[in-house]
Amino acid sequence: MRFLRNYGPIPTNDNMYDESIQRALKRHRIKPIVLPAQFMQALLENFSGADPVTQIITGTAGDGKTYHCREVWSALGGDEATWNKGTKVQTLAVGQRTLVIVKDLSELRDEESAELIAGVARDVTQPSSNTVYLLAANHGQLLEKLKAAPDTPEVRRLSDVVEDLLVTGGTDDREVRLNLSDLSRAPAAKMTSYIIDEIGGHEGWAGCDGCPAARDQACPILENRRRLTGADGHGKFRQRLASLVELSERNGGHFPVRQLLSLVANVILGHPDGRDGLMSCGDVPDIVASGRADLASVYRNVFGENLKPSRAEKTEPFKKLNLFGIGAETSNRVDNLLVYGADDPAYSEPYDALVRKDPFYGATANYTQGQKAYLEGGEGVDRSAFLHLLKAQRQRLFFTLPDDLVAAYELWDLTVFRFAGVYLEVAEKLGAKQPLPRAALSMIVRGLNRVFTGMLVQNQDELVLATSGSYSQSKRSPLLDELISVPRQGGEEVSLVLNPQGGFDVAVRLTRGEIHPAVRLELSPTRFEFLGRVAEGALPSSFSLECHEDILAFKARLLRETETRRKLDGDDVGEDGQLVLRFIELTNDGRATPRRVMVRA
C-alpha cells in the first residue's frame, strides 16, 4: 500500500520517475508493475538486426521514454549497474556497431546537445556509419535542441526529416536512416485497462488476506479495488472510464502513463481524511468507525473529489476528466429518481435496483438521512449538504447504469457531451468496418447546413453550400452555391471516414477520381457535439465561437472547390454574360430550395 500510495497525486511523488521506481522496488522487494511497451519489440528488432537505423522516441512527460531506453539497454546486454550511474550518454557495443543511448535529451547542456546532434546528423546520412542512436525527448525539447545545433547541411536535413515525421508520420527523404516513434499517439484507453489489470491483480494484494477489515468486508480500499477491476458485477466502471479517457484524447487531452498510474492509485486509495487525500491501511479502522467510508467512493475519487479543490484543479488527470461536468450535469428523470425514489411508488423499483442495491456507496446512512432532511425541510436544515451527496450519486450512476437502461435514462445527459455516446458508436463502427447508425450522418449534415446557411434548414440528404456573396464569415448566407448529394451520386458524396490519427472526419467528395480528393474536416468530440446541438436548434456562435469559425473555414474550402469545378466545366457564367443567382427559400417543412434570379451585364 505504501508503494502504491506513492503513485498517487502527492507532493513527494518520486515513484513518477523511472529511476526512483527502480530504487523503491528494490527497497520494498516488490514485484514491479509491468506494462506493455508499444515500441519495444520494433526497437529490439531494429538494433539487433543486420541494418539498424537511428531511433528517436518522443512523447509528453510520463509517456515512458526512459522506460523504453532502459529496457532496450538491458535486453541488448547492457550492465544494470552502469545504467544506474545515471550517465547522460550511454554507449553499448551491439555486434560490429556502437549504440548510443540518450534517455533524456533535455539533460544535456546546449554545447553537449549541439555536438551530439551534429554527430547524429552525420551518421544518419552516411550508410557506411557504424554508429546508431536511441534518443528520447519531449516534442518541444527535440525541436529546440535541433534549432540550437550547428547550422550545417546535414543538421538542416535532419531537422526537416524530424519535422516531417512529427507532423505527418512520414518523410520523402528516404535516404536519411532515421525512424521516429511517438509514444503520445498510443491509445490511452487501452493503457488504462492494462494498468487496472496490473495494479488490481498484483500479488501484493495477498497481504490483505489476514486483515480483519477484509474479513468483515468493511475495507474501502478493497471495495474500491473490486469496483475498479470489475469484480462482483462492477464491470461498467472501467468501461465508462475508458470511454472518458478516449473522448478526452480525441479532444486533445492526452493521458500519459504517469497520469494514468496516478489516477488509478487515487481511485483505490482516495479519501479526504487520509494524509494528502490518500488512505493507508492504518487509516481504515478510524474511517469506518466515523461513518465516513462513503467518502472513499471510486466514483468521487476518479474526479479528485478526495483532494482539496485547489489541488484537484491543478492535477492533470482530474482537470481533464472534470471537463465532462459529471455530477454537475443531470436530467429531470435522474434527479427525480435520486431525490424522490425512496418514497415515490413510481420510482420504487428502479430506486431499489440502482440505489438501494448498493449500500456501500449508494443508499448509505449519510445519503438516506440527507435525503429525508432535504424533503422534510424545516428550519436549520443545510440543504447544500444534500446537494453535495446528490452530486456523488449522479457520478456513481454514470459509472453503474446498466446498458439496458442507458437509453431510458439518457446516460450522456449526465455529461456536457450529450452526443458522446453516438460519437463513440460511430468511431467503433468505423474501426470495425460496420454500417454506421443512420441518424449520425443525418445529424452532421443538418448541423453543417444550418451553419453554412444561418437558417433552420431541415435538409439532410444533401449538403446546402451557401454564401453571402463573398468569402466573409457572414452569419447568414442567402445565396445558394451548390446542393451536394449526401448519398453517392454523380461523383458527389458526403460520408464519415477514419483518419490517420485514429479519429474520424466528415469527407465531402465533389468529383470522381483521385485528382481532386475529398475535402475533410476532423470531427473531435467537441465539434461533433457542436454540430449535434446546432442540428437540434442551438445558435452556433452562442454555443461555441471557435467551433463556429472552424465550420465556416471548412465551408470556405468547399466554396473554393466548387468554384474550381465550375471553371473546369465552363459553366461559371451563362451565355451573353448572363449570371444566374440562386437565392435560398425555405418550404413549409423547412427544406432549402433555390429561387433563380437572372442578372444581365
Coordinates of C-alpha atoms in Angstrom, one line a residue:
M1 CA 0.0 0.0 0.0
R2 CA 2.9 2.4 0.8
F3 CA 4.4 1.7 -2.7
L4 CA 1.0 2.2 -4.4
R5 CA 0.4 5.4 -2.5
N6 CA 3.5 7.0 -3.9
Y7 CA 2.0 6.7 -7.4
G8 CA -0.9 8.9 -6.3
P9 CA -1.1 12.7 -6.6
I10 CA 1.0 13.5 -3.6
P11 CA 3.7 16.3 -3.3
T12 CA 6.6 13.8 -3.0
N13 CA 5.6 11.6 -5.9
D14 CA 9.1 10.1 -6.5
N15 CA 7.6 7.0 -8.0
M16 CA 6.5 9.0 -11.0
Y17 CA 10.1 8.7 -12.3
D18 CA 11.6 5.6 -13.7
E19 CA 14.8 5.9 -11.7
S20 CA 13.0 6.3 -8.4
I21 CA 10.7 3.4 -9.2
Q22 CA 13.6 1.0 -9.6
R23 CA 15.1 2.1 -6.2
A24 CA 11.8 1.7 -4.5
L25 CA 11.1 -1.7 -5.9
K26 CA 14.5 -3.0 -4.5
R27 CA 13.9 -1.3 -1.2
H28 CA 10.4 -2.8 -0.7
R29 CA 11.2 -6.0 -2.5
I30 CA 8.0 -5.7 -4.6
K31 CA 7.3 -7.2 -7.9
P32 CA 7.3 -4.3 -10.5
I33 CA 4.2 -3.1 -12.3
V34 CA 4.9 -4.3 -15.8
L35 CA 3.0 -2.5 -18.7
P36 CA 3.2 -3.2 -22.4
A37 CA 5.8 -1.1 -24.2
Q38 CA 4.3 -0.5 -27.6
F39 CA 7.6 0.1 -29.5
M40 CA 9.8 -2.3 -27.6
Q41 CA 9.7 -5.2 -30.0
A42 CA 10.3 -3.0 -33.0
L43 CA 13.3 -1.2 -31.3
L44 CA 14.9 -4.5 -30.3
E45 CA 14.5 -6.0 -33.8
N46 CA 16.0 -2.8 -35.3
F47 CA 19.1 -2.6 -33.2
S48 CA 19.8 -6.3 -33.2
G49 CA 19.2 -6.6 -37.0
A50 CA 21.7 -6.5 -39.8
D51 CA 21.0 -3.0 -40.9
P52 CA 19.8 -0.9 -37.9
V53 CA 18.8 2.8 -38.2
T54 CA 18.8 5.6 -35.6
Q55 CA 15.6 5.8 -33.5
I56 CA 14.1 8.8 -31.8
I57 CA 11.4 8.3 -29.1
T58 CA 9.2 11.3 -28.5
G59 CA 6.2 12.0 -26.3
T60 CA 5.0 14.1 -23.4
A61 CA 6.4 13.8 -19.9
G62 CA 5.4 10.5 -18.4
D63 CA 4.8 8.5 -21.6
G64 CA 7.6 6.0 -20.8
K65 CA 10.5 7.3 -22.8
T66 CA 13.1 6.5 -20.1
Y67 CA 11.5 3.0 -19.6
H68 CA 11.9 2.2 -23.3
C69 CA 15.6 3.3 -23.2
R70 CA 16.4 1.2 -20.1
E71 CA 14.6 -1.9 -21.4
V72 CA 16.5 -1.7 -24.7
W73 CA 19.8 -1.3 -22.8
S74 CA 19.1 -4.3 -20.6
A75 CA 17.7 -6.5 -23.5
L76 CA 20.8 -5.9 -25.6
G77 CA 23.2 -6.9 -22.9
G78 CA 23.9 -3.6 -21.1
D79 CA 25.0 -3.7 -17.4
E80 CA 22.3 -2.6 -14.9
A81 CA 24.9 -1.1 -12.6
T82 CA 26.3 1.0 -15.4
W83 CA 22.9 2.3 -16.3
N84 CA 22.1 3.2 -12.7
K85 CA 25.0 5.5 -12.5
G86 CA 22.9 8.0 -14.4
T87 CA 25.4 8.9 -17.1
K88 CA 23.7 11.3 -19.6
V89 CA 25.0 9.5 -22.7
Q90 CA 25.4 5.7 -22.6
T91 CA 27.2 3.6 -25.2
L92 CA 26.9 -0.1 -25.9
A93 CA 28.6 -2.4 -28.4
V94 CA 26.0 -4.4 -30.4
G95 CA 27.8 -6.7 -32.9
Q96 CA 30.1 -4.6 -35.1
R97 CA 28.2 -1.4 -34.3
T98 CA 28.0 1.1 -31.5
L99 CA 24.7 2.0 -30.0
V100 CA 24.5 5.5 -28.3
I101 CA 21.5 5.9 -25.9
V102 CA 20.4 9.3 -24.5
K103 CA 17.4 8.8 -22.2
D104 CA 16.6 12.5 -21.9
L105 CA 17.9 15.0 -24.4
S106 CA 17.0 17.9 -22.2
E107 CA 19.6 16.7 -19.6
L108 CA 22.4 17.7 -21.9
R109 CA 23.8 21.2 -21.8
D110 CA 23.5 23.3 -25.0
E111 CA 27.1 22.6 -26.1
E112 CA 26.7 18.9 -25.3
S113 CA 23.4 18.5 -27.3
A114 CA 24.8 20.6 -30.2
E115 CA 27.8 18.3 -30.5
L116 CA 25.6 15.2 -30.2
I117 CA 23.1 16.3 -32.8
A118 CA 25.9 17.2 -35.2
G119 CA 27.2 13.7 -34.9
V120 CA 23.7 12.2 -35.3
A121 CA 23.2 14.3 -38.5
R122 CA 26.4 13.0 -40.0
D123 CA 25.8 9.3 -39.1
V124 CA 22.1 9.1 -40.3
T125 CA 23.1 10.5 -43.7
Q126 CA 26.1 8.1 -44.2
P127 CA 25.1 4.5 -45.0
S128 CA 28.5 3.2 -44.0
S129 CA 28.4 4.6 -40.5
N130 CA 28.8 2.1 -37.7
T131 CA 27.1 4.3 -35.0
V132 CA 23.4 4.3 -34.4
Y133 CA 21.4 6.2 -31.8
L134 CA 18.4 5.9 -29.5
L135 CA 17.4 9.4 -28.4
A136 CA 14.5 10.2 -26.1
A137 CA 13.0 13.7 -25.8
N138 CA 9.7 15.6 -25.5
H139 CA 8.4 17.2 -28.7
G140 CA 9.3 20.7 -27.8
Q141 CA 12.7 19.9 -26.4
L142 CA 13.6 17.9 -29.5
L143 CA 12.8 20.8 -31.8
E144 CA 14.6 23.3 -29.6
K145 CA 17.7 21.2 -29.5
L146 CA 17.6 20.9 -33.3
K147 CA 17.3 24.7 -33.7
A148 CA 20.3 25.2 -31.3
A149 CA 22.5 22.8 -33.2
P150 CA 25.2 24.0 -35.7
D151 CA 23.7 25.2 -39.0
T152 CA 25.2 22.7 -41.3
P153 CA 23.6 21.0 -44.4
E154 CA 23.4 17.7 -42.5
V155 CA 21.7 19.3 -39.5
R156 CA 19.2 21.2 -41.7
R157 CA 18.4 17.9 -43.5
L158 CA 17.9 16.1 -40.2
S159 CA 15.6 18.9 -38.9
D160 CA 13.4 18.7 -42.0
V161 CA 13.0 14.9 -41.7
V162 CA 12.2 15.1 -37.9
E163 CA 9.6 17.8 -38.5
D164 CA 8.0 15.8 -41.3
L165 CA 7.9 12.7 -39.1
L166 CA 6.4 14.6 -36.2
V167 CA 3.7 16.3 -38.3
T168 CA 2.7 13.7 -40.9
G169 CA 4.3 10.5 -39.6
G170 CA 6.4 10.1 -42.9
T171 CA 9.0 11.8 -45.0
D172 CA 10.0 12.0 -48.6
D173 CA 13.7 11.9 -47.8
R174 CA 14.2 8.1 -47.7
E175 CA 18.0 8.2 -47.6
V176 CA 18.1 9.6 -44.1
R177 CA 18.5 6.5 -41.9
L178 CA 16.1 7.6 -39.1
N179 CA 12.8 6.5 -37.6
L180 CA 10.7 8.4 -35.1
S181 CA 8.2 6.8 -32.6
D182 CA 5.7 9.0 -30.9
L183 CA 4.5 7.5 -27.6
S184 CA 1.8 10.1 -27.2
R185 CA -0.1 8.6 -30.1
A186 CA -0.7 5.4 -28.2
P187 CA -4.4 4.7 -27.3
A188 CA -4.6 5.7 -23.6
A189 CA -8.0 3.9 -23.2
K190 CA -6.2 0.6 -23.8
M191 CA -3.4 1.5 -21.5
T192 CA -5.9 2.4 -18.8
S193 CA -7.2 -1.2 -18.9
Y194 CA -3.7 -2.6 -18.8
I195 CA -2.9 -0.5 -15.7
I196 CA -6.1 -1.5 -13.9
D197 CA -5.3 -5.2 -14.5
E198 CA -1.7 -4.9 -13.5
I199 CA -2.4 -3.0 -10.3
G200 CA -5.6 -4.7 -9.4
G201 CA -4.1 -8.2 -9.9
H202 CA -0.8 -7.5 -8.3
E203 CA 0.5 -10.3 -6.0
G204 CA 0.9 -7.7 -3.2
W205 CA -2.8 -7.8 -2.5
A206 CA -2.4 -11.3 -1.0
G207 CA -1.1 -9.4 2.1
C208 CA -4.7 -8.3 2.8
D209 CA -6.0 -11.9 3.4
G210 CA -5.4 -11.8 7.1
C211 CA -6.7 -8.3 7.7
P212 CA -9.9 -8.0 9.9
A213 CA -11.3 -5.4 7.7
A214 CA -11.1 -7.7 4.7
R215 CA -12.9 -10.5 6.6
D216 CA -15.7 -8.1 7.6
Q217 CA -15.8 -6.7 4.0
A218 CA -15.7 -3.2 5.5
C219 CA -12.4 -2.0 4.0
P220 CA -13.0 0.8 1.4
I221 CA -9.6 0.1 -0.2
L222 CA -10.6 -3.5 -1.0
E223 CA -14.1 -2.3 -2.1
N224 CA -12.5 0.2 -4.4
R225 CA -10.2 -2.5 -5.8
R226 CA -13.2 -4.7 -6.5
R227 CA -15.1 -2.0 -8.3
L228 CA -12.1 -0.8 -10.3
T229 CA -11.2 -4.3 -11.6
G230 CA -14.9 -5.2 -12.4
A231 CA -15.3 -7.9 -9.7
D232 CA -18.7 -8.8 -8.3
G233 CA -20.6 -7.3 -11.2
H234 CA -18.9 -3.9 -11.3
G235 CA -17.6 -4.1 -14.8
K236 CA -19.2 -0.9 -16.0
F237 CA -16.8 1.4 -14.1
R238 CA -13.6 0.6 -16.1
Q239 CA -15.6 0.6 -19.4
R240 CA -17.1 4.0 -18.8
L241 CA -13.7 5.3 -17.5
A242 CA -12.0 4.1 -20.7
S243 CA -14.7 5.9 -22.7
L244 CA -14.0 9.2 -20.9
V245 CA -10.3 8.8 -21.5
E246 CA -10.8 8.1 -25.2
L247 CA -13.1 11.1 -25.6
S248 CA -10.6 13.3 -23.7
E249 CA -7.8 12.1 -26.0
R250 CA -9.8 12.8 -29.1
N251 CA -10.3 16.4 -27.8
G252 CA -6.5 16.8 -27.4
G253 CA -6.3 16.0 -23.7
H254 CA -3.5 13.3 -23.7
F255 CA -3.1 10.9 -20.7
P256 CA 0.5 9.8 -20.3
V257 CA 1.1 6.5 -18.5
R258 CA 2.4 8.5 -15.5
Q259 CA -1.0 10.3 -15.2
L260 CA -3.0 7.1 -15.6
L261 CA -1.0 5.4 -12.8
S262 CA -1.7 8.4 -10.6
L263 CA -5.4 8.3 -11.5
V264 CA -5.7 4.6 -10.7
A265 CA -3.8 4.9 -7.4
N266 CA -6.1 7.8 -6.4
V267 CA -9.3 5.8 -7.3
I268 CA -8.3 3.0 -5.0
L269 CA -6.8 5.0 -2.1
G270 CA -8.6 8.3 -2.2
H271 CA -10.3 9.7 0.9
P272 CA -10.4 13.3 2.2
D273 CA -9.4 12.1 5.8
G274 CA -6.2 10.4 4.6
R275 CA -2.8 12.2 4.6
D276 CA -2.6 14.1 1.3
G277 CA -6.1 12.8 0.5
L278 CA -4.9 9.1 0.3
M279 CA -5.7 6.3 2.7
S280 CA -3.2 3.9 4.2
C281 CA -4.1 0.6 5.9
G282 CA -3.8 2.3 9.3
D283 CA -6.5 4.9 8.4
V284 CA -9.2 2.4 7.5
P285 CA -10.5 1.5 11.1
D286 CA -10.9 5.1 12.0
I287 CA -12.6 6.0 8.7
V288 CA -15.1 3.1 9.0
A289 CA -15.8 3.9 12.7
S290 CA -16.5 7.5 11.9
G291 CA -19.2 6.6 9.4
R292 CA -17.4 8.4 6.6
A293 CA -16.4 5.4 4.5
D294 CA -18.7 6.5 1.7
L295 CA -16.3 9.4 1.0
A296 CA -13.8 6.9 -0.3
S297 CA -16.2 6.2 -3.3
V298 CA -14.4 5.4 -6.5
Y299 CA -17.0 7.5 -8.3
R300 CA -15.8 10.6 -6.4
N301 CA -12.1 9.7 -6.4
V302 CA -11.9 9.4 -10.2
F303 CA -12.6 13.2 -10.4
G304 CA -10.3 14.0 -7.5
E305 CA -13.1 14.8 -5.0
N306 CA -10.9 13.4 -2.2
L307 CA -8.4 16.3 -2.8
K308 CA -8.8 19.9 -1.9
P309 CA -10.4 21.7 -4.9
S310 CA -7.3 23.8 -5.5
R311 CA -5.1 20.7 -5.8
A312 CA -7.6 18.8 -8.0
E313 CA -7.8 21.8 -10.4
K314 CA -4.0 21.7 -10.9
T315 CA -3.7 17.9 -11.2
E316 CA -3.8 17.0 -14.9
P317 CA -5.9 13.8 -14.9
F318 CA -8.7 15.3 -12.8
K319 CA -8.5 18.6 -14.6
K320 CA -9.2 16.7 -17.9
L321 CA -12.0 14.4 -16.5
N322 CA -13.8 17.3 -14.7
L323 CA -14.3 19.0 -18.1
F324 CA -17.1 16.4 -18.7
G325 CA -19.1 18.0 -15.8
I326 CA -20.2 14.7 -14.4
G327 CA -22.0 15.3 -11.2
A328 CA -23.0 18.9 -12.1
E329 CA -24.9 17.9 -15.2
T330 CA -28.2 15.9 -14.9
S331 CA -31.7 15.3 -16.2
N332 CA -35.1 15.5 -14.6
R333 CA -35.6 11.8 -14.7
V334 CA -32.3 11.1 -13.0
D335 CA -32.8 13.7 -10.2
N336 CA -36.4 12.6 -9.7
L337 CA -35.2 9.0 -9.2
L338 CA -32.4 10.1 -6.8
V339 CA -34.4 12.6 -4.8
Y340 CA -37.9 11.1 -4.6
G341 CA -37.2 7.4 -5.4
A342 CA -37.3 6.3 -1.7
D343 CA -40.9 7.5 -1.2
D344 CA -42.5 7.7 -4.7
P345 CA -44.1 4.3 -5.8
A346 CA -43.5 5.3 -9.4
Y347 CA -39.7 5.1 -8.8
S348 CA -39.6 2.4 -6.2
E349 CA -38.4 -0.5 -8.5
P350 CA -35.6 1.4 -10.3
Y351 CA -34.6 3.0 -7.0
D352 CA -34.2 -0.4 -5.4
A353 CA -32.1 -1.6 -8.4
L354 CA -29.9 1.5 -8.9
V355 CA -29.5 2.9 -5.4
R356 CA -30.6 0.6 -2.5
K357 CA -28.8 -2.3 -4.1
D358 CA -25.5 -0.5 -3.3
P359 CA -25.3 0.1 0.5
F360 CA -21.6 0.8 0.4
Y361 CA -21.7 3.9 -1.9
G362 CA -25.4 4.2 -2.9
A363 CA -28.1 4.1 -0.2
T364 CA -25.6 4.9 2.6
A365 CA -26.8 6.1 6.0
N366 CA -25.5 9.6 5.2
Y367 CA -27.4 9.8 1.9
T368 CA -30.7 8.5 3.2
Q369 CA -30.5 10.9 6.2
G370 CA -29.7 13.8 4.0
Q371 CA -32.4 12.9 1.5
K372 CA -35.0 12.7 4.3
A373 CA -33.9 16.1 5.8
Y374 CA -33.9 17.7 2.3
L375 CA -37.5 16.5 1.6
E376 CA -38.9 17.3 5.0
G377 CA -37.3 20.7 5.2
G378 CA -37.7 22.7 8.3
E379 CA -35.6 25.4 9.9
G380 CA -31.8 24.8 10.3
V381 CA -31.6 22.2 7.6
D382 CA -28.5 22.5 5.5
R383 CA -29.8 21.8 2.0
S384 CA -26.4 22.4 0.4
A385 CA -25.1 19.3 2.2
F386 CA -27.6 17.1 0.4
L387 CA -26.7 18.7 -2.9
H388 CA -23.1 17.5 -2.5
L389 CA -24.4 14.0 -1.7
L390 CA -26.6 14.2 -4.8
K391 CA -23.6 15.1 -6.9
A392 CA -21.8 12.0 -5.8
Q393 CA -24.9 9.9 -6.6
R394 CA -25.0 11.3 -10.2
Q395 CA -21.3 10.4 -10.5
R396 CA -22.0 6.9 -9.3
L397 CA -25.0 6.5 -11.6
F398 CA -22.9 7.4 -14.6
F399 CA -20.5 4.6 -13.9
T400 CA -23.0 2.0 -12.8
L401 CA -26.1 2.4 -15.0
P402 CA -26.8 -0.9 -16.8
D403 CA -26.6 -0.9 -20.6
D404 CA -30.3 -1.7 -21.0
L405 CA -31.2 1.5 -19.1
V406 CA -28.7 3.8 -20.9
A407 CA -31.2 5.0 -23.4
A408 CA -34.1 5.3 -20.9
Y409 CA -32.0 7.5 -18.5
E410 CA -30.0 9.2 -21.3
L411 CA -26.6 8.4 -19.7
W412 CA -24.7 11.0 -21.6
D413 CA -27.0 13.8 -20.4
L414 CA -25.1 13.4 -17.2
T415 CA -22.1 15.0 -19.0
V416 CA -21.7 18.2 -21.0
F417 CA -21.3 15.9 -24.1
R418 CA -24.8 14.7 -24.8
F419 CA -23.8 13.2 -28.1
A420 CA -20.7 11.4 -26.8
G421 CA -22.4 8.0 -26.9
V422 CA -23.2 8.5 -30.6
Y423 CA -19.6 9.7 -31.2
L424 CA -18.1 6.5 -29.6
E425 CA -20.5 4.3 -31.5
V426 CA -19.5 5.9 -34.9
A427 CA -15.8 5.5 -34.0
E428 CA -16.3 1.9 -33.1
K429 CA -18.3 1.0 -36.2
L430 CA -15.9 2.7 -38.5
G431 CA -13.0 0.8 -36.9
A432 CA -14.8 -2.5 -37.3
K433 CA -15.9 -1.6 -40.9
Q434 CA -19.6 -2.0 -39.9
P435 CA -22.6 0.0 -41.0
L436 CA -23.0 3.3 -39.2
P437 CA -26.1 4.5 -37.4
R438 CA -28.1 6.3 -40.0
A439 CA -29.0 9.1 -37.6
A440 CA -25.4 10.1 -37.1
L441 CA -24.6 11.3 -40.7
S442 CA -28.0 12.9 -41.0
M443 CA -27.4 14.9 -37.8
I444 CA -23.9 16.0 -39.0
V445 CA -25.3 17.1 -42.4
R446 CA -28.2 19.0 -40.8
G447 CA -25.8 20.8 -38.4
L448 CA -23.5 21.7 -41.3
N449 CA -26.3 23.0 -43.3
R450 CA -27.5 25.3 -40.5
V451 CA -24.1 26.7 -40.0
F452 CA -23.5 27.1 -43.8
T453 CA -26.8 29.0 -44.3
G454 CA -27.5 30.6 -41.0
M455 CA -31.1 29.2 -41.4
L456 CA -33.0 26.4 -39.7
V457 CA -32.9 24.2 -42.8
Q458 CA -34.0 20.5 -42.5
N459 CA -32.1 19.1 -45.5
Q460 CA -30.2 16.0 -44.5
D461 CA -29.9 14.1 -47.8
E462 CA -27.9 17.0 -49.4
L463 CA -25.4 19.5 -48.3
V464 CA -26.6 23.1 -48.8
L465 CA -23.5 25.1 -49.6
A466 CA -24.4 28.7 -49.4
T467 CA -22.6 32.1 -49.5
S468 CA -23.3 35.7 -48.6
G469 CA -21.8 36.8 -51.9
S470 CA -18.2 36.9 -50.6
Y471 CA -15.9 34.8 -48.6
S472 CA -16.6 36.7 -45.4
Q473 CA -17.7 34.7 -42.4
S474 CA -21.3 36.0 -42.5
K475 CA -23.7 34.5 -40.1
R476 CA -26.4 34.4 -42.8
S477 CA -25.8 33.2 -46.3
P478 CA -28.8 33.6 -48.6
L479 CA -27.2 32.7 -51.9
L480 CA -27.1 29.0 -52.9
D481 CA -23.7 27.9 -54.3
E482 CA -24.3 24.1 -54.6
L483 CA -26.5 21.3 -53.4
I484 CA -24.2 18.4 -52.8
S485 CA -25.7 14.9 -52.7
V486 CA -25.1 13.0 -49.5
P487 CA -25.6 9.5 -51.0
R488 CA -23.0 8.7 -53.7
Q489 CA -24.4 10.2 -56.9
G490 CA -22.6 11.7 -60.0
G491 CA -19.3 11.7 -58.2
E492 CA -20.7 13.6 -55.2
E493 CA -20.8 12.1 -51.7
V494 CA -20.8 13.1 -48.0
S495 CA -19.5 10.4 -45.6
L496 CA -17.8 9.8 -42.3
V497 CA -14.4 8.2 -42.7
L498 CA -11.5 7.2 -40.4
N499 CA -8.4 9.5 -40.2
P500 CA -4.8 8.5 -39.6
Q501 CA -4.9 9.9 -36.1
G502 CA -7.4 7.3 -35.0
G503 CA -10.5 9.5 -35.0
F504 CA -12.8 10.2 -37.9
D505 CA -13.7 13.0 -40.4
V506 CA -16.6 14.2 -42.4
A507 CA -15.5 13.9 -46.0
V508 CA -17.2 15.8 -48.9
R509 CA -16.4 14.5 -52.4
L510 CA -17.3 16.7 -55.3
T511 CA -15.9 14.7 -58.3
R512 CA -14.9 11.2 -59.2
G513 CA -11.3 10.1 -59.2
E514 CA -8.3 10.9 -57.0
I515 CA -7.3 14.1 -58.9
H516 CA -9.5 16.2 -56.6
P517 CA -9.6 14.3 -53.3
A518 CA -12.4 14.8 -50.8
V519 CA -12.4 17.9 -48.6
R520 CA -12.3 16.7 -45.0
L521 CA -12.9 18.1 -41.5
E522 CA -11.8 16.2 -38.4
L523 CA -14.7 15.7 -36.0
S524 CA -13.4 15.9 -32.5
P525 CA -16.0 15.1 -29.7
T526 CA -16.4 18.9 -29.2
R527 CA -17.1 19.6 -33.0
F528 CA -19.4 16.5 -33.0
E529 CA -21.3 17.9 -30.0
F530 CA -21.4 21.3 -31.6
L531 CA -23.0 20.0 -34.8
G532 CA -25.4 17.9 -32.8
R533 CA -26.6 20.8 -30.7
V534 CA -26.9 23.0 -33.8
A535 CA -28.9 20.3 -35.6
E536 CA -31.3 20.4 -32.6
G537 CA -31.7 24.2 -32.9
A538 CA -28.9 25.7 -30.8
L539 CA -27.4 29.0 -32.0
P540 CA -23.9 28.2 -33.4
S541 CA -22.0 31.3 -32.2
S542 CA -23.5 31.2 -28.8
F543 CA -22.7 27.5 -28.2
S544 CA -19.1 27.7 -29.4
L545 CA -17.5 30.5 -31.3
E546 CA -14.4 28.5 -32.0
C547 CA -16.3 25.6 -33.5
H548 CA -18.4 28.0 -35.5
E549 CA -15.3 29.5 -37.1
D550 CA -13.9 26.1 -37.8
I551 CA -17.0 25.1 -39.7
L552 CA -17.1 28.3 -41.6
A553 CA -13.5 27.8 -42.6
F554 CA -14.5 24.3 -43.8
K555 CA -17.2 25.9 -45.9
A556 CA -14.7 28.3 -47.4
R557 CA -12.6 25.3 -48.6
L558 CA -15.7 23.8 -50.1
L559 CA -16.6 27.0 -51.9
R560 CA -13.1 27.1 -53.4
E561 CA -13.5 23.6 -54.7
T562 CA -16.9 24.2 -56.2
E563 CA -15.6 27.3 -57.9
T564 CA -12.7 25.3 -59.4
R565 CA -15.1 22.7 -60.6
R566 CA -17.3 25.2 -62.4
K567 CA -14.3 26.8 -64.1
L568 CA -13.2 23.3 -65.3
D569 CA -16.7 22.6 -66.5
G570 CA -17.0 26.1 -68.1
D571 CA -20.4 26.9 -66.6
D572 CA -19.5 29.7 -64.2
V573 CA -21.0 32.4 -66.4
G574 CA -24.0 31.9 -68.6
E575 CA -24.3 32.9 -72.3
D576 CA -24.2 36.6 -73.3
G577 CA -22.7 37.5 -70.0
Q578 CA -25.8 36.4 -68.0
L579 CA -25.3 35.5 -64.4
V580 CA -27.8 33.3 -62.6
L581 CA -28.1 33.9 -58.8
R582 CA -29.9 31.3 -56.8
F583 CA -31.5 32.6 -53.5
I584 CA -32.4 30.1 -50.8
E585 CA -36.0 29.8 -49.9
L586 CA -37.4 27.6 -47.1
T587 CA -40.5 25.5 -47.8
N588 CA -43.2 24.8 -45.2
D589 CA -41.3 21.7 -44.0
G590 CA -38.0 23.6 -43.6
R591 CA -36.3 22.3 -46.8
A592 CA -34.0 24.7 -48.6
T593 CA -34.9 25.2 -52.3
P594 CA -33.4 27.6 -54.9
R595 CA -35.1 30.6 -56.4
R596 CA -33.4 31.7 -59.6
V597 CA -32.7 35.3 -60.4
M598 CA -31.0 36.1 -63.7
V599 CA -28.7 39.2 -63.9
R600 CA -27.7 40.6 -67.3
A601 CA -24.5 42.6 -67.6

